[in-house]
């Protein structure tokens, strides 16, 4: 008899489980809009040309080896990642007030940041927006923080509940940690305007809340790396402290390489270096040191002006394709006379559209049209193509009429 006999079967991850169900469907017209990964117009995963070229160079360079890299990762990668999110002329970087450690993509960066705060920060409560990426509460709970929520999305307008957000953060205990999606909020695609960000910043600073930015989509929202970093830079500019988790999964298509970074902006260089020394104590017993390959690719691209330019062009093309899918889907619903206001499809930002379809309508679309998405009605625009838009529009039309 197994010592694990008492185990019950755990449910599939609500997001990854969509793909499991999709894979089991034998229909030739099936469509997976659940996965948060970019697909080409042909529905294929994409490896960026700039990544292929750099990988070739890395393979041909016989001076490279596979030794362990430091606990905090590659120095070049860390320095250049901070520059990418904070800007080349960031005062925090110039003052050496930033510590950056290479982590296992966005998730690992959030987890290391969470464990560091649980261990060393006086307020162990983190506020998450409702809704948020499904993994956030689990990551921060297991890191040792207690999770609370603040209002974010207004179903009635399919936009931002700005008043609710200000009220909830306004009544959070002083010092609380606040998780903010830097851009392209997942799952809603709803972002504050820059004016609203400025009001959020003033509230957060006046209440001495600690901002923790999750930047999983820099460059993917608007097509511009700088534009998508504006909210983070607004907070850095006031001289206050904050954390940022960066991921290169989406903007460089390095999903499976697990490459990302955690940066902590501090008040002084001395504090930053003590913070880094403690981050090492979080990381060492967790996974010892991060993987070398993905970070080497990123560092090579960030270091070289030509490679960097080539990247921005490919990144913009991905963002533009997603934006054009929004327009095509919106137009297709208009031309079918589908009841309801669908303008949120073109207003929302980033990889996802929060359609407003309910769980029942989603399961109808899966059963009748073989279209797969999360039960909250979130669809990945990156999984759509001009060829599949009519099918999705037919399915939505049938689901709401
Ligand atoms: N944060 C948000 C909001 C995300 O949407 C994702 C990915 O879907 C992540 C973090 C983490 O992704 P990764 O760990 O692959 O970088």
XYZ file of C-alpha atoms and ligand atoms in Angstrom:
417
model
C 0.000 0.000 0.000
C 1.379 3.403 -0.980
C 2.269 5.940 1.677
C 0.506 8.422 -0.624
C -2.756 6.486 -0.744
C -4.626 9.194 1.122
C -4.012 11.761 -1.641
C -6.972 13.082 -3.564
C -6.470 14.105 -7.178
C -5.733 17.844 -7.399
C -7.656 19.901 -9.955
C -5.866 21.051 -13.122
C -4.479 24.590 -13.030
C -7.420 26.729 -14.216
C -5.315 28.367 -16.956
C -3.049 25.481 -18.038
C -6.040 23.131 -17.767
C -7.645 24.862 -20.756
C -4.820 23.578 -22.963
C -5.177 20.069 -21.506
C -8.864 20.061 -22.540
C -7.999 21.566 -25.952
C -5.414 18.848 -26.649
C -8.025 16.149 -26.024
C -10.487 17.611 -28.570
C -10.202 15.800 -31.954
C -12.046 18.553 -33.903
C -10.009 19.980 -36.825
C -11.435 23.480 -36.297
C -10.637 23.703 -32.574
C -9.197 26.977 -31.348
C -7.181 27.566 -28.154
C -7.614 31.101 -26.818
C -6.688 30.144 -23.275
C -2.928 30.104 -23.547
C -1.078 33.310 -22.686
C 1.561 32.894 -25.355
C 2.041 34.636 -28.686
C 1.071 32.807 -31.861
C 1.766 33.758 -35.468
C -0.974 34.415 -38.018
C -0.579 30.689 -38.811
C -1.237 29.801 -35.178
C 2.369 28.699 -34.529
C 4.672 29.560 -31.592
C 7.276 32.176 -32.544
C 11.006 32.239 -31.865
C 12.214 35.778 -32.624
C 14.854 36.071 -35.364
C 17.045 38.104 -33.036
C 16.938 35.271 -30.490
C 17.875 32.672 -33.124
C 20.831 34.792 -34.238
C 22.147 35.336 -30.728
C 21.776 31.645 -29.898
C 23.876 30.809 -32.964
C 26.593 33.196 -31.750
C 26.503 31.711 -28.257
C 26.864 28.176 -29.593
C 29.796 29.138 -31.826
C 31.643 30.904 -29.017
C 33.955 28.161 -27.712
C 35.186 30.385 -24.898
C 31.833 29.950 -23.169
C 31.283 27.252 -20.581
C 28.471 25.895 -18.417
C 29.869 26.761 -14.989
C 27.475 27.878 -12.263
C 26.675 31.566 -12.439
C 26.425 33.635 -9.221
C 23.448 33.311 -6.842
C 22.130 36.641 -8.144
C 22.680 35.728 -11.814
C 24.648 37.395 -14.603
C 25.903 40.880 -13.720
C 25.407 42.283 -17.248
C 21.920 40.869 -17.451
C 20.972 42.462 -14.131
C 22.388 45.878 -14.948
C 20.778 45.969 -18.398
C 17.425 44.698 -17.121
C 17.267 47.554 -14.612
C 18.103 49.984 -17.415
C 15.335 48.524 -19.574
C 12.586 48.989 -17.002
C 13.763 52.174 -15.253
C 15.245 53.964 -18.278
C 18.882 54.624 -19.200
C 18.923 57.965 -17.380
C 17.169 56.753 -14.239
C 18.368 58.653 -11.143
C 17.963 55.502 -9.035
C 20.434 53.624 -11.252
C 22.862 56.551 -11.315
C 22.781 56.681 -7.498
C 23.346 52.889 -7.261
C 20.138 52.631 -5.244
C 18.847 49.633 -7.191
C 19.623 46.013 -6.594
C 18.661 43.600 -9.377
C 18.780 39.817 -9.170
C 18.160 37.386 -12.023
C 15.250 35.078 -11.201
C 13.173 32.340 -12.821
C 11.026 34.491 -15.115
C 8.238 36.665 -13.740
C 6.847 34.041 -11.385
C 10.203 33.362 -9.744
C 10.865 37.090 -9.380
C 7.505 37.557 -7.632
C 8.214 34.606 -5.361
C 11.707 35.771 -4.365
C 10.389 39.303 -3.777
C 7.501 37.896 -1.737
C 9.762 35.735 0.451
C 12.165 38.632 0.985
C 9.294 40.870 2.150
C 7.803 38.154 4.382
C 11.185 37.804 6.062
C 12.317 41.415 6.319
C 9.449 43.865 5.841
C 7.387 45.042 8.796
C 3.969 44.764 7.079
C 3.198 41.271 5.792
C -0.021 42.074 3.922
C -0.128 42.385 0.138
C -3.104 43.865 -1.707
C -3.932 42.322 -5.093
C -6.364 43.771 -7.655
C -9.671 41.951 -8.267
C -9.421 40.129 -10.493
C -5.758 39.348 -11.006
C -3.539 36.673 -12.554
C -4.689 33.438 -10.885
C -1.197 32.553 -9.677
C -0.665 35.786 -7.709
C -2.547 34.813 -4.513
C -0.871 31.395 -4.417
C 2.627 32.777 -4.979
C 2.332 35.373 -2.243
C 0.528 33.107 0.222
C 3.240 30.485 -0.055
C 5.874 33.208 0.204
C 4.468 33.921 3.661
C 2.435 37.071 3.013
C -1.211 37.508 3.825
C -3.260 38.353 0.759
C -5.999 40.982 0.599
C -7.676 42.554 -2.412
C -8.530 45.974 -3.777
C -11.263 46.796 -6.275
C -9.982 47.156 -9.836
C -12.392 46.059 -12.553
C -15.929 47.342 -13.033
C -18.033 44.700 -14.847
C -20.693 47.283 -15.729
C -18.308 49.426 -17.788
C -15.783 46.681 -18.534
C -13.291 49.337 -17.472
C -11.444 50.493 -14.364
C -13.231 50.898 -11.020
C -11.014 53.872 -10.234
C -13.127 55.142 -7.325
C -13.199 51.682 -5.745
C -9.434 51.338 -6.199
C -8.752 54.674 -4.471
C -11.133 53.843 -1.614
C -9.661 50.405 -0.974
C -6.020 51.500 -1.126
C -6.979 54.565 0.909
C -8.241 52.360 3.723
C -5.375 49.831 3.609
C -3.212 49.910 6.762
C -0.149 52.121 6.409
C 2.858 50.216 5.078
C 0.837 47.540 3.257
C 2.317 46.118 0.067
C 0.374 46.829 -3.146
C 0.738 44.623 -6.214
C 0.364 46.665 -9.415
C 0.344 45.325 -12.978
C 2.835 47.624 -14.721
C 0.882 47.458 -18.000
C -1.539 45.194 -19.874
C -3.407 44.050 -16.758
C -4.066 40.311 -16.791
C -6.844 39.144 -17.147
C -8.824 42.350 -17.827
C -6.697 44.297 -20.332
C -7.745 47.395 -18.376
C -4.981 49.852 -17.406
C -5.184 53.183 -15.571
C -4.419 56.280 -17.667
C -1.177 58.121 -16.854
C -3.231 60.756 -14.993
C -4.848 58.002 -12.926
C -1.423 56.433 -12.289
C -0.267 59.779 -10.929
C -3.209 59.849 -8.498
C -2.495 56.249 -7.479
C 1.139 57.201 -6.893
C 0.209 60.153 -4.683
C -2.147 57.984 -2.622
C 0.402 55.167 -2.251
C 3.170 57.538 -1.199
C 0.978 59.580 1.148
C -0.051 56.382 2.966
C 3.495 54.923 2.897
C 2.245 51.837 1.038
C 4.959 49.766 -0.687
C 4.436 49.285 -4.453
C 5.380 45.929 -5.990
C 5.101 46.103 -9.796
C 4.548 42.980 -11.864
C 5.948 43.785 -15.321
C 5.193 40.735 -17.456
C 4.356 42.583 -20.689
C 6.775 45.496 -21.195
C 6.606 46.421 -24.889
C 3.798 43.987 -25.539
C 0.992 46.392 -24.660
C 1.744 49.381 -26.865
C 4.656 48.074 -28.932
C 6.975 50.533 -27.128
C 9.253 49.414 -24.288
C 9.495 52.970 -22.943
C 5.780 53.761 -23.098
C 4.881 50.554 -21.239
C 7.405 51.361 -18.489
C 5.972 54.833 -17.771
C 3.926 53.849 -14.689
C 6.986 52.249 -13.044
C 9.189 55.253 -13.913
C 6.608 57.627 -12.423
C 7.068 55.900 -9.059
C 10.869 55.764 -9.327
C 11.021 59.480 -10.127
C 9.629 60.465 -6.709
C 12.615 58.899 -4.954
C 10.515 56.376 -3.015
C 11.144 52.650 -2.625
C 9.535 49.892 -4.679
C 9.929 46.405 -6.132
C 9.604 45.283 -9.766
C 9.339 41.742 -11.129
C 10.298 41.594 -14.819
C 9.641 38.755 -17.241
C 11.173 38.158 -20.682
C 8.677 35.392 -21.432
C 6.352 37.454 -23.621
C 8.391 40.374 -24.936
C 11.296 38.177 -26.094
C 9.276 34.975 -26.514
C 11.567 33.223 -24.007
C 8.713 31.501 -22.121
C 10.406 28.173 -21.443
C 13.846 29.655 -20.750
C 12.509 31.092 -17.469
C 14.352 34.375 -17.555
C 13.378 37.389 -15.490
C 14.597 39.775 -12.820
C 13.631 41.223 -9.470
C 14.693 44.812 -8.830
C 14.371 46.594 -5.521
C 14.766 50.367 -5.589
C 16.003 51.640 -2.219
C 16.670 54.997 -0.598
C 20.439 54.672 -0.673
C 23.262 52.613 -2.172
C 24.105 51.289 1.259
C 20.588 49.956 1.874
C 20.496 48.465 -1.644
C 23.666 46.490 -1.059
C 22.392 45.147 2.276
C 19.107 44.210 0.594
C 21.047 42.294 -2.073
C 23.023 40.409 0.569
C 19.729 39.232 2.096
C 18.218 38.339 -1.298
C 21.097 35.885 -1.706
C 20.006 34.170 1.507
C 16.493 33.801 0.075
C 17.699 32.415 -3.250
C 20.514 30.059 -2.199
C 18.352 27.499 -0.348
C 15.539 27.799 -2.931
C 17.372 26.939 -6.178
C 20.976 27.947 -5.492
C 21.529 29.940 -8.666
C 19.556 30.716 -11.841
C 19.975 29.149 -15.314
C 22.567 30.616 -17.681
C 21.173 30.251 -21.205
C 18.172 32.589 -21.352
C 19.932 35.347 -19.426
C 22.914 35.143 -21.814
C 20.565 35.657 -24.767
C 18.893 38.646 -23.125
C 22.186 40.239 -22.067
C 23.595 39.921 -25.603
C 20.523 41.614 -27.091
C 20.356 44.409 -24.514
C 24.084 45.101 -24.891
C 24.220 45.542 -28.655
C 22.553 48.535 -30.297
C 21.770 46.702 -33.550
C 20.376 43.591 -31.896
C 18.338 45.786 -29.572
C 16.870 47.695 -32.523
C 16.043 44.449 -34.304
C 14.270 43.266 -31.170
C 12.133 46.408 -30.897
C 10.990 45.928 -34.509
C 9.956 42.307 -33.914
C 8.307 43.262 -30.619
C 6.306 46.010 -32.283
C 5.157 43.566 -34.970
C 3.811 41.198 -32.285
C 2.023 44.026 -30.475
C 0.602 45.357 -33.747
C -0.748 41.965 -34.761
C -2.573 41.710 -31.444
C -3.994 45.222 -31.819
C -5.205 44.444 -35.343
C -6.906 41.244 -34.078
C -8.877 43.441 -31.654
C -10.103 45.590 -34.523
C -10.960 42.588 -36.723
C -12.954 40.878 -33.976
C -14.771 44.091 -33.127
C -15.622 44.679 -36.813
C -16.794 41.067 -37.229
C -19.221 41.398 -34.289
C -20.493 44.752 -35.595
C -21.105 43.308 -39.048
C -23.076 40.415 -37.518
C -25.164 42.858 -35.490
C -24.251 40.924 -32.342
C -26.273 42.436 -29.487
C -24.369 44.460 -26.881
C -21.571 47.011 -26.762
C -18.267 45.375 -27.779
C -16.110 48.502 -27.812
C -14.121 47.180 -24.828
C -12.476 44.753 -27.266
C -10.663 47.649 -28.936
C -10.204 49.663 -25.724
C -8.543 46.963 -23.628
C -4.763 46.623 -23.746
C -2.281 43.784 -24.148
C -2.593 40.114 -24.824
C -6.047 39.535 -23.374
C -9.595 40.657 -23.877
C -11.938 40.272 -20.942
C -14.999 39.637 -23.074
C -17.668 39.808 -20.387
C -18.913 36.357 -21.470
C -19.976 34.268 -18.464
C -18.960 30.700 -17.588
C -22.116 29.286 -19.154
C -21.528 31.114 -22.450
C -17.882 29.998 -22.430
C -18.826 26.353 -21.982
C -21.444 26.687 -24.770
C -18.732 28.029 -27.121
C -16.424 25.159 -26.200
C -19.108 22.520 -26.682
C -20.645 23.871 -29.898
C -17.677 25.612 -31.534
C -14.578 23.897 -30.041
C -13.273 27.258 -28.842
C -11.291 27.075 -25.594
C -10.762 29.903 -23.078
C -10.712 30.419 -19.316
C -14.153 30.290 -17.705
C -13.950 33.985 -16.737
C -14.368 34.860 -20.434
C -10.753 35.906 -20.995
C -9.492 35.327 -24.532
C -5.914 35.551 -25.723
C -5.896 37.868 -28.744
C -2.493 36.429 -29.647
C -4.160 33.072 -30.296
C -6.424 34.592 -32.971
C -5.748 35.103 -36.678
C -7.619 36.721 -39.559
C -8.657 33.207 -40.536
C -10.157 32.331 -37.153
C -11.819 35.666 -36.289
C -15.056 34.788 -38.196
C -15.368 31.501 -36.277
C -14.958 33.276 -32.941
C -17.413 36.004 -33.946
C -19.986 33.361 -34.970
C -19.508 31.609 -31.634
C -19.856 34.791 -29.565
C -22.903 35.780 -31.601
C -24.520 32.388 -30.974
C -23.596 32.482 -27.267
C -25.272 35.839 -26.603
C -28.376 35.467 -28.767
N 2.501 38.083 -14.073
C 1.496 38.148 -14.935
C 0.475 39.211 -14.771
C 1.401 37.223 -15.961
O 0.385 37.303 -16.816
C 2.385 36.228 -16.090
C 2.278 35.206 -17.138
O 1.249 34.840 -17.617
C 3.428 36.214 -15.164
C 3.454 37.156 -14.180
C 4.564 35.250 -15.119
O 4.988 34.675 -16.253
P 6.421 33.999 -16.337
O 6.691 33.372 -15.010
O 6.263 33.006 -17.425
O 7.366 35.085 -16.650
